[in-house]
Amino acid sequence: MANQIPLVDYLVLGDRPHLVAKECTSCGARYFDRRNACASCGRTEFTSVDIATEGEVRAFTIVAFAAPGIPTPYVAAMVDCGGTSVRANLINVPPDPEHVSLGMQVRLATEVVGTDDEGTEAIGFGFEPKEG
Amino acid sequence: MASDDLWILGIHMTKFGKHPDKDMVDLASEAVLGALADGGVAMSDMGVIAAGSLMAASAGIGQQLQKQLGQTGVPVYNVANACATGATALRVAMMAIKAGEADMGLAFGVEKLAGAGLLTGGSRKDDSGTFTPSGRYGAVAPVDGRIGTEIMPGVFAQIGMEYGHRYGGTSFELFARISEKNHAHSTLNPLAAYSKKMSLEEIMGDFMVAYPNTRPMCSANCDGAAAAVVISGAKLRTLSLEQQRRAVKISASVLTTDPWEESCQILPDVNTLTRNAATMAYEQAGVGPSDLDLVELHDCFATAELVHYDNLMLCEQGGAVDFFNSGATWRDGTMPVNVSGGLESKGHPIGATGIANVWEVSTHLRGEAGPRQIEGAKIGMTHVIGLGSACGVHILEKSAG
Ligand SMILES: [Zn+2]
């Protein structure tokens, strides 16, 4: 099996892929990026928390026209994962308004998004429809 | 007029559209000379200059203009603040007057964007080399298109869709109808980049950019400039009665940024800062939404116009869909919105937009809007928002004179 690396550092691979956020220990605000301080309260102490892998689509768009090199169409969305908002693509679903809807229940899924010169695979994430 | 009031003495906008034969200084000069002539004053009367341009602020567009129109030695502030650039420039001139550093000031905004593409979202090269995490997300490859979208039509599409998820009632057709309204309004505006009426079928059948926004539902990239001369009430009293009669009172001027909200770094929150700005503006002006005779709001996309009905409190919270469906925001409705045609048809030369909307409202308040005049207009509001985010709101009132 090829070496794998997550597309972003807040994606944890393994048997149970999931996202992790930095949570402000003072106010509970959550962030996925490297932080200088908390944008909500200004404190600088953070702890790592696992994000729910299932959620609800709160907003989406189907991007048909993108910058060169980006395959279209694709579905971009904001998913509410147990109260934490996550930006992601919706994957494993046809990119049309008949198959994607507001309030749709989804779960985290991973996919290979590229391979570098040394054969390492970059693993990205998206959300796919929950069955049943 | 109270001494510490601020007024628009002169204001002008160029035709928006394609100006291949004019550079940015030409466009800015046309707007500035127009505003000075409109106010009956000269460059030598200006005590401060605020120059707004997203593309040219760092190149000193303000000083470039002075080199053509008058090097008077006064302070110049070159301003860039996303799509709120023009409104920010206007406020900079106002703040200098408020601070007592000048009694008259010039603000202008200019951009050349005809033929520009999506403006954001980097092109993606092939993945190569060795994957190495970099940046604040430790990404090993570009994420636009892989983890959501960074393009504006897609971001604002989601903003409209989120409103629909929260309150219900939205659909592709509803958003297209908003665009149909603005394109219909534009037929009366000779300065609009596009002034062609479009049917609902044409709008929905056009090229899809980011569902539910088709091309005519997106703001039109174009060239253009707008300029305003701002004056203190004390100085205005020294000018002619005709100048006083045509002056437009700036009853409120507010600039906000987005306060932290749970999801604001996932999907930009254009709602909270707009609501905050509107609340402060109504308080400053001592008026309420029902006092407004017309509104020019930031319809950078049809999906955005809907949420701003609510954010500017033109309707009840959650009631934007019913409000639009009632016909209220058409030019013959109870709350005409974007009678200029809006950014979708008038066009969106970014730096100029936040002054051009003040020109539109001022022209109605002066009773000089010709065939598209909103009869008897006394109070109007302008609104711009730049992602990042910055929101500018102004409330303007007809002179009592
Ligand atoms: Zn905090």
XYZ file of C-alpha atoms and ligand atoms in Angstrom:
534
model
C 0.000 0.000 0.000
C 1.222 3.457 -0.922
C 2.344 5.947 1.684
C -0.441 8.328 2.535
C -0.537 11.865 3.832
C -3.634 13.899 4.749
C -4.491 16.791 2.402
C -4.715 19.049 5.463
C -3.355 18.603 8.959
C -6.784 18.633 10.588
C -7.744 15.379 8.865
C -6.709 12.315 10.884
C -6.364 9.158 8.790
C -6.456 5.555 10.046
C -9.247 3.081 10.789
C -11.671 5.852 11.711
C -10.835 8.942 9.677
C -12.044 12.126 11.353
C -11.403 15.837 11.646
C -9.837 17.528 14.642
C -10.267 21.143 15.653
C -8.400 23.434 18.001
C -10.817 24.422 20.736
C -10.298 27.536 22.819
C -10.076 26.432 26.459
C -11.725 29.689 27.569
C -14.734 30.111 25.298
C -14.972 26.871 23.344
C -14.587 28.446 19.888
C -13.282 25.925 17.380
C -10.802 26.437 14.535
C -9.223 24.251 11.877
C -6.234 26.471 11.102
C -3.062 27.400 12.970
C -4.035 30.084 15.462
C -2.278 33.089 16.922
C -5.113 33.586 19.383
C -8.834 33.034 19.676
C -10.850 35.347 17.390
C -13.756 35.120 19.789
C -12.123 35.906 23.139
C -8.462 36.650 22.447
C -6.995 33.944 24.694
C -4.181 31.735 23.462
C -4.790 28.316 25.067
C -6.232 25.618 22.815
C -6.970 21.947 23.175
C -7.560 19.385 20.417
C -11.063 17.997 19.934
C -12.457 15.354 17.578
C -15.275 16.532 15.316
C -18.390 14.418 14.752
C -18.141 12.490 11.484
C -21.835 12.829 10.691
C -23.736 16.021 10.055
C -26.338 17.998 8.171
C -25.892 20.099 5.023
C -26.661 23.696 5.980
C -25.652 25.307 2.691
C -24.359 24.152 -0.652
C -23.573 25.301 -4.152
C -22.795 23.386 -7.296
C -19.749 25.008 -8.821
C -19.881 24.754 -12.598
C -17.227 27.321 -13.454
C -13.912 27.327 -11.587
C -10.303 28.338 -11.995
C -8.253 26.413 -14.581
C -7.321 22.905 -13.486
C -10.195 22.415 -11.060
C -12.591 19.707 -12.275
C -16.241 20.797 -12.433
C -19.014 20.443 -11.555
C -18.519 19.797 -7.877
C -20.628 20.390 -4.801
C -19.215 22.724 -2.155
C -20.998 22.807 1.162
C -21.115 23.842 4.766
C -21.909 20.882 6.997
C -23.071 21.172 10.591
C -21.286 18.397 12.480
C -22.839 18.352 15.939
C -22.711 22.125 16.259
C -19.344 22.637 14.562
C -19.464 24.009 11.022
C -17.194 22.306 8.486
C -16.348 23.371 4.939
C -16.164 20.462 2.524
C -17.204 19.067 -0.814
C -20.108 16.659 -1.017
C -18.802 13.518 -2.688
C -20.156 10.182 -3.910
C -23.329 11.936 -5.010
C -24.305 13.263 -8.470
C -23.588 17.027 -8.536
C -27.095 18.203 -9.360
C -29.982 19.788 -7.412
C -32.027 16.603 -7.703
C -29.539 14.663 -5.604
C -28.257 17.325 -3.214
C -30.532 19.148 -0.816
C -30.492 21.437 2.192
C -30.825 19.484 5.417
C -29.400 16.346 3.821
C -27.775 13.965 6.343
C -24.185 13.173 5.459
C -21.102 11.439 6.826
C -17.374 11.944 6.405
C -15.625 9.995 3.658
C -12.078 10.091 2.339
C -10.643 9.857 -1.151
C -7.294 10.023 -2.883
C -6.836 13.510 -4.318
C -3.328 13.203 -5.776
C -0.018 11.386 -5.853
C 3.382 13.045 -5.636
C 6.615 12.150 -7.426
C 7.549 9.716 -4.673
C 4.268 7.831 -4.886
C 2.790 9.291 -1.722
C -0.971 9.653 -1.911
C -2.678 12.766 -0.580
C -5.938 11.806 1.116
C -8.696 14.405 1.139
C -12.121 14.335 2.719
C -15.670 15.134 1.829
C -19.127 14.217 2.996
C -21.345 11.599 1.353
C -25.049 10.913 1.769
C -25.910 8.718 4.740
C -27.735 5.598 3.627
C -31.267 4.942 4.764
C -28.204 72.832 8.817
C -26.193 72.106 11.949
C -22.515 73.008 11.761
C -21.357 69.448 12.444
C -23.603 67.837 9.837
C -21.920 66.416 6.771
C -23.266 66.897 3.276
C -22.659 65.728 -0.259
C -22.048 68.936 -2.211
C -21.272 67.418 -5.593
C -21.322 63.889 -6.926
C -20.817 62.142 -10.264
C -20.380 58.731 -11.798
C -19.071 57.698 -15.198
C -20.943 55.305 -17.385
C -20.140 51.801 -16.203
C -19.068 49.293 -18.817
C -16.147 48.829 -21.153
C -13.777 51.783 -21.527
C -10.862 50.354 -23.515
C -9.627 53.817 -24.508
C -9.474 55.183 -20.957
C -7.044 54.280 -18.196
C -7.911 54.416 -14.527
C -6.742 58.009 -14.152
C -8.922 59.036 -17.119
C -11.957 57.420 -15.526
C -11.209 58.854 -12.085
C -10.612 62.302 -13.599
C -13.946 62.221 -15.396
C -15.737 61.351 -12.161
C -13.826 63.904 -10.074
C -14.218 66.775 -12.562
C -17.896 65.908 -12.758
C -18.302 65.958 -8.980
C -16.408 69.253 -8.642
C -18.509 70.869 -11.389
C -21.688 69.467 -9.834
C -20.757 71.080 -6.522
C -19.490 74.325 -8.062
C -16.049 73.974 -6.486
C -12.463 73.245 -7.595
C -9.571 70.957 -6.660
C -8.068 73.887 -4.764
C -11.076 73.827 -2.398
C -10.453 70.215 -1.367
C -8.717 69.871 2.001
C -8.362 66.100 1.826
C -8.541 63.414 -0.841
C -9.534 59.779 -0.295
C -8.825 57.547 -3.276
C -10.496 54.143 -3.403
C -9.305 51.390 -5.724
C -8.874 47.725 -4.978
C -6.410 47.346 -7.843
C -4.588 50.694 -7.735
C -4.559 51.892 -4.121
C -1.075 50.521 -3.602
C 0.057 52.338 -6.759
C -0.984 55.694 -5.309
C -3.993 56.304 -7.553
C -4.809 59.407 -5.475
C -1.495 61.066 -6.270
C -1.748 59.919 -9.892
C -5.032 61.810 -10.099
C -3.469 64.904 -8.520
C -0.744 64.848 -11.187
C -3.515 65.299 -13.781
C -5.991 67.557 -12.000
C -4.111 69.571 -9.432
C -1.163 68.998 -7.097
C -2.440 71.019 -4.196
C -0.334 69.346 -1.523
C -3.260 68.189 0.621
C -3.223 64.800 2.335
C -4.182 61.830 0.158
C -5.358 58.528 1.588
C -5.243 55.595 -0.820
C -7.858 53.105 0.292
C -8.554 49.440 -0.414
C -11.194 47.554 1.547
C -12.547 44.823 -0.719
C -15.979 45.644 -2.188
C -16.468 48.260 0.561
C -13.561 50.298 -0.881
C -15.669 53.177 -2.241
C -17.757 53.514 0.917
C -14.565 53.432 2.956
C -12.991 56.208 0.878
C -16.119 58.307 1.359
C -15.879 57.761 5.103
C -12.201 58.687 5.182
C -12.999 62.086 3.647
C -15.885 62.480 6.084
C -13.761 61.578 9.092
C -11.142 64.174 8.134
C -13.876 66.815 8.074
C -15.374 65.511 11.334
C -11.909 65.708 12.884
C -11.676 69.353 11.877
C -8.734 68.840 9.510
C -10.694 70.067 6.485
C -14.063 71.628 5.733
C -14.359 70.123 2.278
C -12.991 66.858 0.939
C -12.972 64.674 -2.148
C -13.602 60.936 -2.273
C -13.392 58.921 -5.440
C -13.403 55.272 -6.410
C -12.230 53.709 -9.641
C -11.634 50.282 -11.118
C -10.969 48.713 -14.496
C -12.323 45.198 -14.456
C -13.906 44.670 -17.888
C -12.995 41.167 -18.947
C -11.730 40.195 -15.492
C -12.446 36.656 -14.457
C -13.564 35.336 -11.109
C -11.102 37.506 -9.144
C -10.494 34.832 -6.537
C -9.681 31.158 -6.400
C -6.243 30.301 -7.647
C -5.703 28.180 -10.701
C -4.545 24.693 -9.877
C -1.269 23.323 -11.167
C -0.553 19.623 -11.356
C 0.540 18.092 -8.088
C 4.247 17.411 -8.255
C 7.406 17.214 -6.211
C 7.028 15.883 -2.695
C 3.895 16.559 -0.680
C 4.869 18.953 2.109
C 2.367 20.487 4.496
C 2.325 24.269 4.329
C 0.170 27.192 5.360
C -2.249 27.508 8.225
C -4.103 24.302 7.373
C -0.967 22.247 6.772
C -2.208 21.580 3.247
C -0.079 19.465 0.891
C -1.938 20.680 -2.235
C -4.290 23.529 -3.194
C -7.660 23.160 -1.472
C -9.960 25.372 -3.604
C -12.368 22.938 -5.235
C -11.204 20.117 -2.960
C -12.425 21.500 0.351
C -15.344 23.655 -0.691
C -15.049 26.690 -2.904
C -13.293 30.023 -2.718
C -14.941 31.625 -5.752
C -17.319 34.467 -4.946
C -20.338 33.160 -6.921
C -20.072 29.912 -4.937
C -19.568 31.573 -1.574
C -22.541 33.882 -2.062
C -24.632 31.038 -3.467
C -24.150 29.233 -0.167
C -25.025 32.385 1.764
C -28.394 32.515 -0.002
C -28.905 28.767 0.372
C -28.162 28.966 4.099
C -30.919 31.566 4.427
C -33.227 29.141 2.654
C -32.240 26.343 5.011
C -32.928 28.522 8.022
C -36.240 30.033 6.948
C -37.438 28.057 3.923
C -39.037 29.305 0.728
C -35.992 29.758 -1.484
C -35.544 28.148 -4.876
C -33.495 28.613 -8.029
C -36.498 30.402 -9.530
C -36.895 32.762 -6.563
C -33.275 33.904 -6.810
C -33.635 34.265 -10.589
C -36.697 36.481 -10.077
C -34.607 38.867 -7.997
C -32.227 39.122 -10.917
C -35.167 39.605 -13.296
C -36.197 42.638 -11.216
C -32.768 44.254 -11.301
C -32.319 43.674 -15.023
C -35.762 45.204 -15.608
C -34.796 48.219 -13.491
C -31.581 48.690 -15.481
C -33.492 49.476 -18.676
C -34.109 52.982 -17.270
C -30.463 53.593 -16.351
C -28.335 54.922 -19.226
C -25.182 54.610 -17.089
C -25.610 50.868 -16.485
C -23.117 48.486 -18.088
C -26.029 46.286 -19.175
C -29.483 47.755 -19.622
C -31.259 44.888 -21.310
C -34.435 43.433 -19.879
C -34.086 39.690 -19.310
C -36.909 37.208 -18.953
C -36.961 34.670 -16.149
C -36.412 31.943 -18.738
C -33.373 33.726 -20.159
C -31.883 34.180 -16.699
C -32.471 30.586 -15.593
C -31.343 29.207 -18.927
C -28.110 31.176 -19.031
C -24.678 29.798 -18.247
C -24.587 28.320 -14.740
C -21.667 29.650 -12.693
C -22.389 28.277 -9.233
C -25.876 26.923 -8.567
C -28.182 28.693 -8.105
C -26.336 31.704 -9.579
C -26.281 31.854 -13.385
C -24.197 34.485 -15.181
C -26.834 37.273 -15.223
C -27.330 36.665 -11.486
C -23.683 37.626 -10.848
C -22.352 41.178 -10.583
C -20.939 42.401 -13.856
C -17.199 43.069 -13.924
C -16.714 46.385 -15.666
C -14.852 49.690 -15.760
C -16.087 52.783 -13.993
C -15.513 55.552 -11.507
C -17.511 57.705 -9.122
C -16.591 60.708 -7.002
C -18.147 62.867 -4.307
C -17.352 66.210 -2.693
C -18.150 66.151 1.020
C -18.610 69.362 2.994
C -19.288 70.402 6.582
C -22.587 72.061 7.438
C -20.728 75.137 8.602
C -18.946 75.550 5.268
C -22.072 74.766 3.253
C -23.867 77.695 4.926
C -21.313 80.018 3.318
C -22.157 78.815 -0.197
C -24.981 79.832 -2.521
C -28.614 78.973 -1.866
C -28.612 76.823 -4.999
C -25.646 74.816 -3.715
C -27.427 74.425 -0.373
C -30.645 73.333 -2.053
C -28.965 70.581 -4.067
C -26.752 69.372 -1.215
C -27.667 65.948 0.169
C -27.389 65.322 3.886
C -25.375 62.346 5.088
C -27.565 61.388 8.031
C -25.634 58.240 8.848
C -22.319 56.730 7.864
C -21.239 53.418 9.341
C -18.500 50.903 8.667
C -18.423 47.535 10.414
C -16.450 44.293 10.291
C -17.757 40.850 11.084
C -17.805 39.935 14.763
C -16.901 36.361 15.599
C -19.663 33.839 14.965
C -19.460 30.065 15.160
C -19.321 29.414 11.412
C -17.827 32.698 10.191
C -14.451 31.236 9.278
C -16.090 28.360 7.376
C -18.606 30.375 5.344
C -18.155 34.157 5.536
C -20.890 35.758 7.621
C -22.256 38.747 5.697
C -25.330 38.949 7.900
C -24.239 39.994 11.377
C -22.058 42.918 10.328
C -24.716 44.202 7.920
C -27.388 44.025 10.613
C -25.026 45.777 13.031
C -24.251 48.506 10.500
C -27.929 49.029 9.694
C -28.860 49.203 13.375
C -26.206 51.851 14.000
C -27.185 53.767 10.860
C -30.880 53.927 11.745
C -29.906 55.133 15.212
C -27.507 57.789 13.865
C -30.077 59.087 11.392
C -33.016 58.845 13.750
C -35.087 57.054 11.120
C -36.438 53.549 10.679
C -36.673 51.206 7.696
C -40.233 52.367 6.953
C -38.928 55.908 6.418
C -36.757 54.809 3.475
C -37.971 55.726 -0.015
C -35.325 53.686 -1.838
C -32.403 51.386 -1.094
C -29.329 50.542 -3.133
C -27.938 47.359 -1.601
C -25.034 45.094 -2.458
C -26.507 42.542 -4.865
C -23.105 41.163 -5.858
C -25.146 38.029 -6.548
C -28.903 37.484 -6.664
C -28.517 35.181 -3.670
C -27.010 38.060 -1.679
C -29.825 40.529 -2.323
C -32.322 38.267 -0.576
C -30.401 38.027 2.694
C -29.782 41.777 2.808
C -33.538 42.546 2.752
C -33.484 40.873 6.122
C -30.102 42.186 7.327
C -31.068 45.799 6.574
C -34.381 45.147 8.367
C -36.430 46.082 5.302
C -38.616 43.090 6.251
C -39.299 41.024 9.347
C -36.562 38.634 10.412
C -36.927 35.485 8.343
C -39.408 37.172 6.033
C -37.258 38.070 3.019
C -38.873 35.562 0.661
C -42.426 36.751 1.381
C -41.211 40.351 1.248
C -39.762 39.875 -2.233
C -42.746 37.874 -3.442
C -45.043 40.725 -2.359
C -43.428 42.891 -5.044
C -42.180 45.376 -2.453
C -38.695 45.739 -3.924
C -39.728 46.502 -7.501
C -39.514 50.187 -8.404
C -43.287 50.570 -8.064
C -43.331 48.689 -4.741
C -43.330 49.923 -1.161
C -39.548 49.622 -0.794
C -37.782 50.011 -4.144
C -34.431 48.203 -4.066
C -31.710 48.669 -6.670
C -33.645 50.856 -9.081
C -30.264 51.524 -10.725
C -30.229 47.909 -11.892
C -27.906 46.861 -9.110
C -24.503 45.288 -9.449
C -25.986 42.539 -11.623
C -26.731 44.959 -14.470
C -25.367 48.409 -13.615
C -22.047 46.691 -12.965
C -19.509 46.420 -10.172
C -16.234 48.309 -10.704
C -15.339 47.511 -7.125
C -13.740 50.731 -5.881
C -16.427 52.865 -7.526
C -19.428 50.899 -6.308
C -19.702 52.384 -2.804
C -19.792 55.930 -4.183
C -21.884 55.157 -7.266
C -24.706 53.875 -5.057
C -24.560 57.167 -3.111
C -24.779 58.988 -6.452
C -27.858 56.968 -7.386
C -29.694 57.723 -4.157
C -28.567 61.384 -4.152
C -29.862 61.824 -7.693
C -33.319 60.611 -6.633
C -33.296 62.823 -3.513
C -32.500 65.807 -5.733
C -35.347 64.851 -8.035
C -32.939 64.589 -10.961
C -33.215 60.890 -11.841
C -35.275 61.431 -14.987
C -37.409 58.498 -16.166
C -36.340 56.287 -13.284
C -37.050 58.907 -10.577
C -38.690 57.514 -7.454
C -41.236 60.291 -6.996
C -40.973 62.325 -3.834
C -37.929 60.457 -2.519
C -36.709 62.087 0.711
C -34.623 59.433 2.473
C -32.528 56.617 1.011
C -29.997 54.026 2.088
C -26.871 52.625 0.464
C -25.119 49.402 1.429
C -21.956 47.644 0.337
C -20.196 44.613 1.659
C -16.715 43.343 1.012
C -15.824 39.819 1.960
C -13.357 39.531 4.709
C -15.537 41.301 5.776
C -16.361 45.020 5.733
C -19.818 46.589 5.506
C -20.573 50.220 4.733
C -24.031 51.724 5.198
C -25.069 55.308 4.499
C -28.410 57.015 5.024
C -28.962 60.106 2.885
C -31.611 62.792 3.173
C -32.951 65.431 0.845
C -32.031 68.989 1.764
C -34.805 70.837 3.575
C -33.949 73.968 1.565
Zn -11.865 31.862 22.943
